[in-house]
GROMACS .gro file of C-alpha atoms in nm:
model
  333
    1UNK     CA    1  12.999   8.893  10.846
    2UNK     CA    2  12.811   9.211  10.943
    3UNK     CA    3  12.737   9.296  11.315
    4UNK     CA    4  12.439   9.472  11.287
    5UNK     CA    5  12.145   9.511  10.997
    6UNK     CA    6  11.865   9.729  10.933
    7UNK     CA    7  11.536   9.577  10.832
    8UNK     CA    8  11.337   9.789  10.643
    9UNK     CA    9  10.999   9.715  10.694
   10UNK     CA   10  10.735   9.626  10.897
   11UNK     CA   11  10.521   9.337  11.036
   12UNK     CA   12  10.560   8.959  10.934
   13UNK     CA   13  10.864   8.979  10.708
   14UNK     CA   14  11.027   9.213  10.976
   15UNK     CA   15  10.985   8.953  11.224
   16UNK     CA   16  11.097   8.700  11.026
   17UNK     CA   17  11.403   8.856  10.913
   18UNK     CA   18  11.494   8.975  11.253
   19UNK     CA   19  11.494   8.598  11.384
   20UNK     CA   20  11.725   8.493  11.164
   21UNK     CA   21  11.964   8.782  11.295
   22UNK     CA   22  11.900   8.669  11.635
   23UNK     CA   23  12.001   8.295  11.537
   24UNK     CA   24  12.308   8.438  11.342
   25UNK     CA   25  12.415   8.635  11.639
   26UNK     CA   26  12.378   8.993  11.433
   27UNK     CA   27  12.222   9.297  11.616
   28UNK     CA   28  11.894   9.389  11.435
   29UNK     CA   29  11.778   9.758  11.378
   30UNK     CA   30  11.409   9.801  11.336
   31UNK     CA   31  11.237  10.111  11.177
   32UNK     CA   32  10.877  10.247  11.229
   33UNK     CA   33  10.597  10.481  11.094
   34UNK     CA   34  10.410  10.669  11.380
   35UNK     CA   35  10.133  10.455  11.313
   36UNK     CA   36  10.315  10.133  11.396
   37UNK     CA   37  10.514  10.251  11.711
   38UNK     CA   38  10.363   9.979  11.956
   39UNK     CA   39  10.352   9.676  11.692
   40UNK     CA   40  10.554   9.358  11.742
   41UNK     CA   41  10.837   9.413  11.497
   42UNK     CA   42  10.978   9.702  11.712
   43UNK     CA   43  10.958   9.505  12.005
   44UNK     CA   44  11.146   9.241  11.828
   45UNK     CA   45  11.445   9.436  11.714
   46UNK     CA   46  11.773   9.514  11.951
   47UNK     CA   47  11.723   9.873  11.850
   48UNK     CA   48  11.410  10.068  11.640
   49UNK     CA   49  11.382  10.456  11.527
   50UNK     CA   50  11.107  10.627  11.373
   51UNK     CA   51  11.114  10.701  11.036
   52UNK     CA   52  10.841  10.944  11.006
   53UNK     CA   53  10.412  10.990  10.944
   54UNK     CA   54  10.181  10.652  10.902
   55UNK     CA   55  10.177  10.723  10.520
   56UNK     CA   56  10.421  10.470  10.356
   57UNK     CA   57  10.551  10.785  10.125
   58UNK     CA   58  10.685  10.927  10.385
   59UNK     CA   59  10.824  10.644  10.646
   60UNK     CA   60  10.916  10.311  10.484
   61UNK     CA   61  10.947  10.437  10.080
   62UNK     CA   62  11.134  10.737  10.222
   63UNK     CA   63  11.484  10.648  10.056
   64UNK     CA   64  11.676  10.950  10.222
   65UNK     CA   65  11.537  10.886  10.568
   66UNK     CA   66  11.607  10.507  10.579
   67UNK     CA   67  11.993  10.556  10.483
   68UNK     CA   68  12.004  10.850  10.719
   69UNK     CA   69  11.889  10.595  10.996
   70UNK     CA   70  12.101  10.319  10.902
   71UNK     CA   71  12.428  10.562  10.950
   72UNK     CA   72  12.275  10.679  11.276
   73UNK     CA   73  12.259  10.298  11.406
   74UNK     CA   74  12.570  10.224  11.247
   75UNK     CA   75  12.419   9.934  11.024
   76UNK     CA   76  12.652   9.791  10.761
   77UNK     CA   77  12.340   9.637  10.605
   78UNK     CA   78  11.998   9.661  10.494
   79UNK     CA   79  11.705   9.400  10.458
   80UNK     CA   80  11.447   9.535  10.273
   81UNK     CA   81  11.237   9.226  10.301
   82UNK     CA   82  10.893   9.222  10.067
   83UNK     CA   83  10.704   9.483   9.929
   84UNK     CA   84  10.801   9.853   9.990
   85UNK     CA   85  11.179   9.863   9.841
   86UNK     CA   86  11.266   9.515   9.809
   87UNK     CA   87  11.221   9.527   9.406
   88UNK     CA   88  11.339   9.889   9.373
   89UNK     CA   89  11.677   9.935   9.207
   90UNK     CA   90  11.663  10.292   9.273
   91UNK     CA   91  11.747  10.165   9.670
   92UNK     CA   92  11.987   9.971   9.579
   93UNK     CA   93  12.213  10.191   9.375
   94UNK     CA   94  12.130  10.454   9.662
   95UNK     CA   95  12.249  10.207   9.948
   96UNK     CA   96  12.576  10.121   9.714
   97UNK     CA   97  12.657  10.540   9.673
   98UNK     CA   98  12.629  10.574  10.099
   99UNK     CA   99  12.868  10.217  10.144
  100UNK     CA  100  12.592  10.014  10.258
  101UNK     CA  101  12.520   9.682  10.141
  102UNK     CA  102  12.209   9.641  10.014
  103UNK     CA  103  12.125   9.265  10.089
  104UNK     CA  104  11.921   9.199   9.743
  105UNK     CA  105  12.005   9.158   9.420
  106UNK     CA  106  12.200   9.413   9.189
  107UNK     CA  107  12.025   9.673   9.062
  108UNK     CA  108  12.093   9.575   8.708
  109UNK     CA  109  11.873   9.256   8.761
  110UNK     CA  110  11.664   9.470   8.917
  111UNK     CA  111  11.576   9.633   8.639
  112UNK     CA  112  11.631   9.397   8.385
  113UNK     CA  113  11.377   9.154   8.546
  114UNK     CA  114  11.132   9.467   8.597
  115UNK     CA  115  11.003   9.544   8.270
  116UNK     CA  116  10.838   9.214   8.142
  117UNK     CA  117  10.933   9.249   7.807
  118UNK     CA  118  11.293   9.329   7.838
  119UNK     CA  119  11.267   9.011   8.079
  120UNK     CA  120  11.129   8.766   7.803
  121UNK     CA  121  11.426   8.948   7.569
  122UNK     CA  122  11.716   8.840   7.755
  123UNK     CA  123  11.525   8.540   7.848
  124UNK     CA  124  11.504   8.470   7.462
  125UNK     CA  125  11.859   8.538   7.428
  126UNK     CA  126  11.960   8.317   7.705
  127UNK     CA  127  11.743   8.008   7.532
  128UNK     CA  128  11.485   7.983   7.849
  129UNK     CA  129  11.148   7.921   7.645
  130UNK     CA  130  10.944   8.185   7.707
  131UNK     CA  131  10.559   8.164   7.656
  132UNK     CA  132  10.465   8.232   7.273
  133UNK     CA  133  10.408   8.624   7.216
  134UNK     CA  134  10.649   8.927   7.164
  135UNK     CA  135  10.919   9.095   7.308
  136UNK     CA  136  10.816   9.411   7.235
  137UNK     CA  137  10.498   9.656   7.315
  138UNK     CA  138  10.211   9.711   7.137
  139UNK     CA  139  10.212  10.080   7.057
  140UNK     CA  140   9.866  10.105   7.028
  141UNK     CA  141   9.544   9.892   6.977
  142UNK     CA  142   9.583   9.834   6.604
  143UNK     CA  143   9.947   9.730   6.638
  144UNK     CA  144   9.814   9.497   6.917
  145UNK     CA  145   9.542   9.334   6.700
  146UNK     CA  146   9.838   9.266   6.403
  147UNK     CA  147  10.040   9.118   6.672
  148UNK     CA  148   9.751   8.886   6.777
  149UNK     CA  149   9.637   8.735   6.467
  150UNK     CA  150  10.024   8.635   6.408
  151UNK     CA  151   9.986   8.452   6.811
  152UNK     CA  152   9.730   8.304   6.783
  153UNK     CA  153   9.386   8.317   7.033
  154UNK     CA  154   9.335   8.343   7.279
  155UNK     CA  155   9.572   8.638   7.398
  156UNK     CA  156   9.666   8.805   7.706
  157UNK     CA  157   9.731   9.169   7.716
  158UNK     CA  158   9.968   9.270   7.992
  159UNK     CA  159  10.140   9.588   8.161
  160UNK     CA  160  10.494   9.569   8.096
  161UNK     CA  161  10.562   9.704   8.469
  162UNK     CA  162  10.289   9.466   8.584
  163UNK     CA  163  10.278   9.188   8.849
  164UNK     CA  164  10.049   9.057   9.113
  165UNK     CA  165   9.745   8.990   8.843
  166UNK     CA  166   9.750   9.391   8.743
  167UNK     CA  167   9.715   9.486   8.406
  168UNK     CA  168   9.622   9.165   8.300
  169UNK     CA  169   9.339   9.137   8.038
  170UNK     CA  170   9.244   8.853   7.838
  171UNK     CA  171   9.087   8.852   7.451
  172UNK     CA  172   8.938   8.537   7.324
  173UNK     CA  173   8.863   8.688   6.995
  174UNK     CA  174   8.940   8.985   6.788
  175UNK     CA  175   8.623   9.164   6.879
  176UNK     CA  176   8.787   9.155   7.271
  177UNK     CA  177   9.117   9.302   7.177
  178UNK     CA  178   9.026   9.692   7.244
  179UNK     CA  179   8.924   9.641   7.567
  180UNK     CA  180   9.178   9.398   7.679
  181UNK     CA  181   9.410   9.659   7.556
  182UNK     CA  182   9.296   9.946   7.672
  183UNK     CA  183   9.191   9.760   8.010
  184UNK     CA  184   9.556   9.635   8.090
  185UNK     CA  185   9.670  10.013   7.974
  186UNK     CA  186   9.483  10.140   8.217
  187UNK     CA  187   9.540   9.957   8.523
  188UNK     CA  188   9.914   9.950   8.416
  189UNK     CA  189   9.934  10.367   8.414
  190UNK     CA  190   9.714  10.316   8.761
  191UNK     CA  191   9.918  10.074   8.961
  192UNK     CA  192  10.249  10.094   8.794
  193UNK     CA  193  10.238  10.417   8.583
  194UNK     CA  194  10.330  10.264   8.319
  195UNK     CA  195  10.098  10.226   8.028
  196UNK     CA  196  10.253   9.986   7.797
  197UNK     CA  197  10.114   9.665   7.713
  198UNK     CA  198  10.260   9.349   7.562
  199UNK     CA  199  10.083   9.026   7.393
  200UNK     CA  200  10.117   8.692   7.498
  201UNK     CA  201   9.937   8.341   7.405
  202UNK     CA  202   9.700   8.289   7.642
  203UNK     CA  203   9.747   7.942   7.809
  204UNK     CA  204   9.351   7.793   7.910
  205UNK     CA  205   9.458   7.586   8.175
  206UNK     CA  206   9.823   7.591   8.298
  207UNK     CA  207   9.969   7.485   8.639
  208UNK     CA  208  10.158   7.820   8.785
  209UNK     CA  209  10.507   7.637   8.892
  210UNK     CA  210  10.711   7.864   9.043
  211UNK     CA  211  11.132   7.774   9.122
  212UNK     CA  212  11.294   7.921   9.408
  213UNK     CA  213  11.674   8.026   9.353
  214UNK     CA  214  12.013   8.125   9.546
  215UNK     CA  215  12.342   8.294   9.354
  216UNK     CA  216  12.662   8.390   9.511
  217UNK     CA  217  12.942   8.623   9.391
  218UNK     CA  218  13.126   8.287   9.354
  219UNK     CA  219  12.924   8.190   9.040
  220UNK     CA  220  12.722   7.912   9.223
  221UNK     CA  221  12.385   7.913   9.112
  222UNK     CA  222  12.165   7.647   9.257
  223UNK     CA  223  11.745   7.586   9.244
  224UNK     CA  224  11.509   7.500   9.591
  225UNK     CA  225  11.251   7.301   9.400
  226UNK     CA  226  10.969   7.471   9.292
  227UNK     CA  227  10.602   7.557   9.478
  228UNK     CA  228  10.294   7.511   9.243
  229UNK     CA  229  10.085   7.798   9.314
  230UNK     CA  230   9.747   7.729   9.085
  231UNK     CA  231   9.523   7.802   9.297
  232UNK     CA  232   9.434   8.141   9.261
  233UNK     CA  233   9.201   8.374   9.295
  234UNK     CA  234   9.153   8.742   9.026
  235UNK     CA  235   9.540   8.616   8.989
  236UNK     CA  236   9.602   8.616   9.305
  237UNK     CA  237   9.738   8.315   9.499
  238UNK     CA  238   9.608   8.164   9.763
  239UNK     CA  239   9.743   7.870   9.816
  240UNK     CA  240  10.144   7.746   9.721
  241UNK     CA  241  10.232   7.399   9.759
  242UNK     CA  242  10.572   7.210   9.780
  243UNK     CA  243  10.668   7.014   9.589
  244UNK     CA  244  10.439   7.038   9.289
  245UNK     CA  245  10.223   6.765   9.239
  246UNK     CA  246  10.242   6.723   8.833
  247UNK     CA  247  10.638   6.780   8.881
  248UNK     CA  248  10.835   6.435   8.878
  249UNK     CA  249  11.209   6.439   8.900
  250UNK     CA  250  11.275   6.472   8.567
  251UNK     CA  251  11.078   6.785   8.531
  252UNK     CA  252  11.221   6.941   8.848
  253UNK     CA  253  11.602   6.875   8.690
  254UNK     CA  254  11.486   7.045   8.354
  255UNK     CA  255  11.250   7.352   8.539
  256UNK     CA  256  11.521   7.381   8.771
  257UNK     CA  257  11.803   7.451   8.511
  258UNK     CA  258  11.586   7.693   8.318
  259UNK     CA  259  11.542   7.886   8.656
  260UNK     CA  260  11.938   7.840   8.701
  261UNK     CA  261  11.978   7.962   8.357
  262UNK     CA  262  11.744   8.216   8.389
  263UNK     CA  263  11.905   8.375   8.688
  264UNK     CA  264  12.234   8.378   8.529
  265UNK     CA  265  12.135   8.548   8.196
  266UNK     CA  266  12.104   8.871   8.441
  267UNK     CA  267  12.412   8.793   8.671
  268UNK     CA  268  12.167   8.734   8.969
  269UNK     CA  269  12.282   8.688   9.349
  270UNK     CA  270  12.065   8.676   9.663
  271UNK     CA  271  11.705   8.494   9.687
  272UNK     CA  272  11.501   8.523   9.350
  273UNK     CA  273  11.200   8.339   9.244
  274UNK     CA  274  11.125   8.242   8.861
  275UNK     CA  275  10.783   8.226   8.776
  276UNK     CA  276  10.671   8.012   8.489
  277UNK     CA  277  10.378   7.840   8.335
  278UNK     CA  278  10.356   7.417   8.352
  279UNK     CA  279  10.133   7.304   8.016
  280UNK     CA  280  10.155   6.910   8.031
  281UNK     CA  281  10.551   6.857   7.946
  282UNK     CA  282  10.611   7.169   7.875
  283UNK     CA  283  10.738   7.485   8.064
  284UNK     CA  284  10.739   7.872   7.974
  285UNK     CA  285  10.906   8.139   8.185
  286UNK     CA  286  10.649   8.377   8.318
  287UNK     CA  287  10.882   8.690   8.517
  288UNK     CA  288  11.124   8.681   8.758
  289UNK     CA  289  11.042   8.820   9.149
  290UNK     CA  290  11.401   8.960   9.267
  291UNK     CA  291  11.353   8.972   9.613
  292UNK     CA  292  11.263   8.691   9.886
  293UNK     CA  293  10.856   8.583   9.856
  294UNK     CA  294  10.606   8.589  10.130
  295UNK     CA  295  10.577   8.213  10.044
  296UNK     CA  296  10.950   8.116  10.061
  297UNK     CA  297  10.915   7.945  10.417
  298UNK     CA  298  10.677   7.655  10.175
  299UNK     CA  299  11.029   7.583  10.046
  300UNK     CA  300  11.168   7.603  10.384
  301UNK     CA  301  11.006   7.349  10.523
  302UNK     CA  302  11.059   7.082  10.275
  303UNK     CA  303  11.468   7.155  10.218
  304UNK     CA  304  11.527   7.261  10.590
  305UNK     CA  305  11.741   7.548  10.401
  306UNK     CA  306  11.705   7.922  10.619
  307UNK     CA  307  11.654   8.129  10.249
  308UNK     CA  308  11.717   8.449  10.486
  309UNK     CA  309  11.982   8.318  10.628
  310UNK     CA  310  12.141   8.241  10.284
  311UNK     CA  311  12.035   8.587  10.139
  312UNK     CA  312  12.244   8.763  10.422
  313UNK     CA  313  12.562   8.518  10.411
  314UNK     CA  314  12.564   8.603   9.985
  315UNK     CA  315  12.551   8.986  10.072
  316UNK     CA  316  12.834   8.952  10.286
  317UNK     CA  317  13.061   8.821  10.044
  318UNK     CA  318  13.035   8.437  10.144
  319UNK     CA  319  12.934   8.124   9.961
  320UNK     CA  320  12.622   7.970   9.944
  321UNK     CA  321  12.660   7.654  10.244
  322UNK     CA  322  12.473   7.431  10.004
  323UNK     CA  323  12.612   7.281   9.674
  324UNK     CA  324  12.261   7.145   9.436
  325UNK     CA  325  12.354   6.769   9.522
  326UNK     CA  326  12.329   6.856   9.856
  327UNK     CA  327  11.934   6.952   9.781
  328UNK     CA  328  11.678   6.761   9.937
  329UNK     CA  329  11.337   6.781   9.954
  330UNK     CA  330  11.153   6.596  10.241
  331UNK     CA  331  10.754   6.559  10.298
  332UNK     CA  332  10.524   6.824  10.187
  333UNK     CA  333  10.397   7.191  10.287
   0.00000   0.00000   0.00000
C-alpha cells in the first residue's frame, strides 16, 4: 500500500479524498493556487505546496508542476479527484513515464470512453445496446440531415468530445436540423474544441439511470446499483437518487451487467460511472464518466462501500474487498 498520496485538487473532493487517507493511515499531500492558500483543503492535508497563480492553467492543469511536486513530497501516488485532470489521459500516461501511479483508470479507457462515438463503437462491438443513431460523425449538415431521416425524429445532435449537457441540440423536424447542427458544432469547438457532431434518436421522456462501477487488475468487475438522476435542469442534474425508483431487481441485475460489460469492453479499473437512458423496459448506454462523480457518496450511503477507499486499494495493486453477492443496498439517499 502507498505511504503517502498527492491529491490534486482543490475544495470538496480534496477534502473528501484526504479523509479517506487519514482513515487508511496514508500521509496526504495537498496542492494550492495562490488564490486558495488559506482554504480548508490545505489545512486538511499532512503536507501542501503551492503550485503556482489563481488561474487553473497555470496551478492545478499544470501537468509539469504537479509531477514536479509529487517527487518533491515523495508521493508514490496521485488522486486527481473530479474535474481538472481526473478524465485526462494525457496525466495519466505522464504520471506512468515519471513512476507514479496515477490512481484512475488507464489512459486507454481514457480515451476510448472520451470521444462519444468511438464509445458507442466499442460499445456496439461489445453487444451493450446503445441508443439508436450512428457511430460515426456527421461531416457536415447535409450528411447530418441523410443520417436523420434513416433515425428517425426526433434527433439529437451532439459534440463528440461533449458532456455535462454541452453541445447538445435537439431537431424535431427536418427544418431544425441546421441549427441543431451547427448549434452543437459550435458549443463543441467552444467548450471542448472539438467540432464534430454525431446523431442520435432523441428519447421524449427517458429516466437518466446512471450505474456506478469498481474493476481490479484481478479481472473482478462488479456494479454499486445505479442513482437515477432525471431531474435536471439545461442537462444539468440536480438531484441523484439511490436506488432508482422505476428500477426493480430484475432491472438492476440486467443494467448492472451491461455497466459490467461495458467497463470491460475497454479493460477498465478504478471507480467509473456508466451513464445510460431508462425508456420503460428498456435501457441504452449513454457515455461512460472515468473518474469518481461528485455524486458517488448517493451510492455510499446506501452500500456502506468507501468508493475512494476502493479506488486507492485497486491502484495499489490489491483486490477489490467486495465480491457482487456481497452487494447490498440498504434505505435510500
Amino acid at each position: 500500500m502507498f505511504e503517502k498520496v498527492l491529491v490534486a485538487n482543490r475544495g470538496e473532493i480534496a477534502i473528501r479524498v484526504i479523509r479517506t487517507l487519514k482513515e487508511m493511515q496514508i500521509k496526504s499531500v495537498g496542492v494550492y493556487s495562490e488564490a486558495d492558500r488559506e482554504t480548508p483543503h490545505v489545512r486538511e492535508a499532512d503536507e501542501a505546496f503551492l503550485l503556482g497563480p489563481a488561474t487553473p492553467a497555470e496551478s492545478y492543469l499544470k501537468i509539469e508542476k504537479i509531477i514536479e511536486v509529487a517527487k518533491k513530497a515523495g508521493a508514490e501516488a496521485i488522486h486527481p479527484g473530479y474535474g481538472f485532470l481526473a478524465e485526462n489521459a494525457d496525466f495519466a500516461r505522464a504520471l506512468d513515464e515519471a513512476g507514479i501511479t496515477f490512481i484512475g483508470p488507464p489512459a486507454a479507457a481514457i480515451d476510448a470512453m472520451g470521444s462519444k462515438t468511438r464509445a458507442r463503437e466499442i460499445m456496439k462491438e461489445a453487444g451493450v445496446p446503445i441508443v439508436p443513431g450512428t457511430t460515426e460523425v456527421a461531416e457536415d449538415v447535409e450528411a447530418a440531415r441523410k443520417q436523420a431521416e434513416e433515425i428517425g425524429f426526433p434527433i439529437a445532435c451532439k459534440a463528440a468530445g461533449g458532456g455535462g449537457g454541452k453541445g447538445f441540440r435537439v431537431a424535431q423536424t427536418a427544418d431544425d436540423i441546421e441549427a441543431a447542427f451547427e448549434g452543437a458544432a459550435r458549443e463543441g469547438e467552444k467548450f471542448f474544441s472539438d467540432p464534430r457532431v454525431y446523431l442520435e434518436r432523441y428519447l421524449e421522456d427517458p429516466r437518466h439511470v446512471e450505474v456506478q462501477v469498481l474493476a481490479d487488475s484481478h479481472g473482478n468487475v462488479i456494479h454499486l446499483g445505479e442513482r437515477d438522476c432525471s431531474i435536471q435542469r439545461r442537462h444539468q442534474k440536480l438531484i441523484e437518487e439511490a436506488p432508482g425508483p422505476h428500477v426493480d431487481e430484475e432491472m438492476r441485475e440486467r443494467i448492472g451487467k451491461i455497466a459490467t460489460d461495458a467497463a470491460r469492453a475497454v479493460d477498465y479499473r478504478g471507480a467509473g460511472t456508466i451513464e445510460g437512458m431508462q425508456v420503460g423496459d428498456e435501457y441504452f448506454f449513454l457515455e461512460m464518466n472515468t473518474r469518481v462523480q461528485v455524486e458517488h457518496c448517493v451510492t455510499e450511503m446506501v452500500t456502506g462501500i468507501d468508493i475512494v477507499r476502493e479506488q486507492v486499494r485497486i491502484a495499489a495493486g490489491e483486490e477489490l474487498s467486495i465480491k457482487q453477492d456481497e452487494m447490498e443496498m440498504r434505505g435510500w439517499a
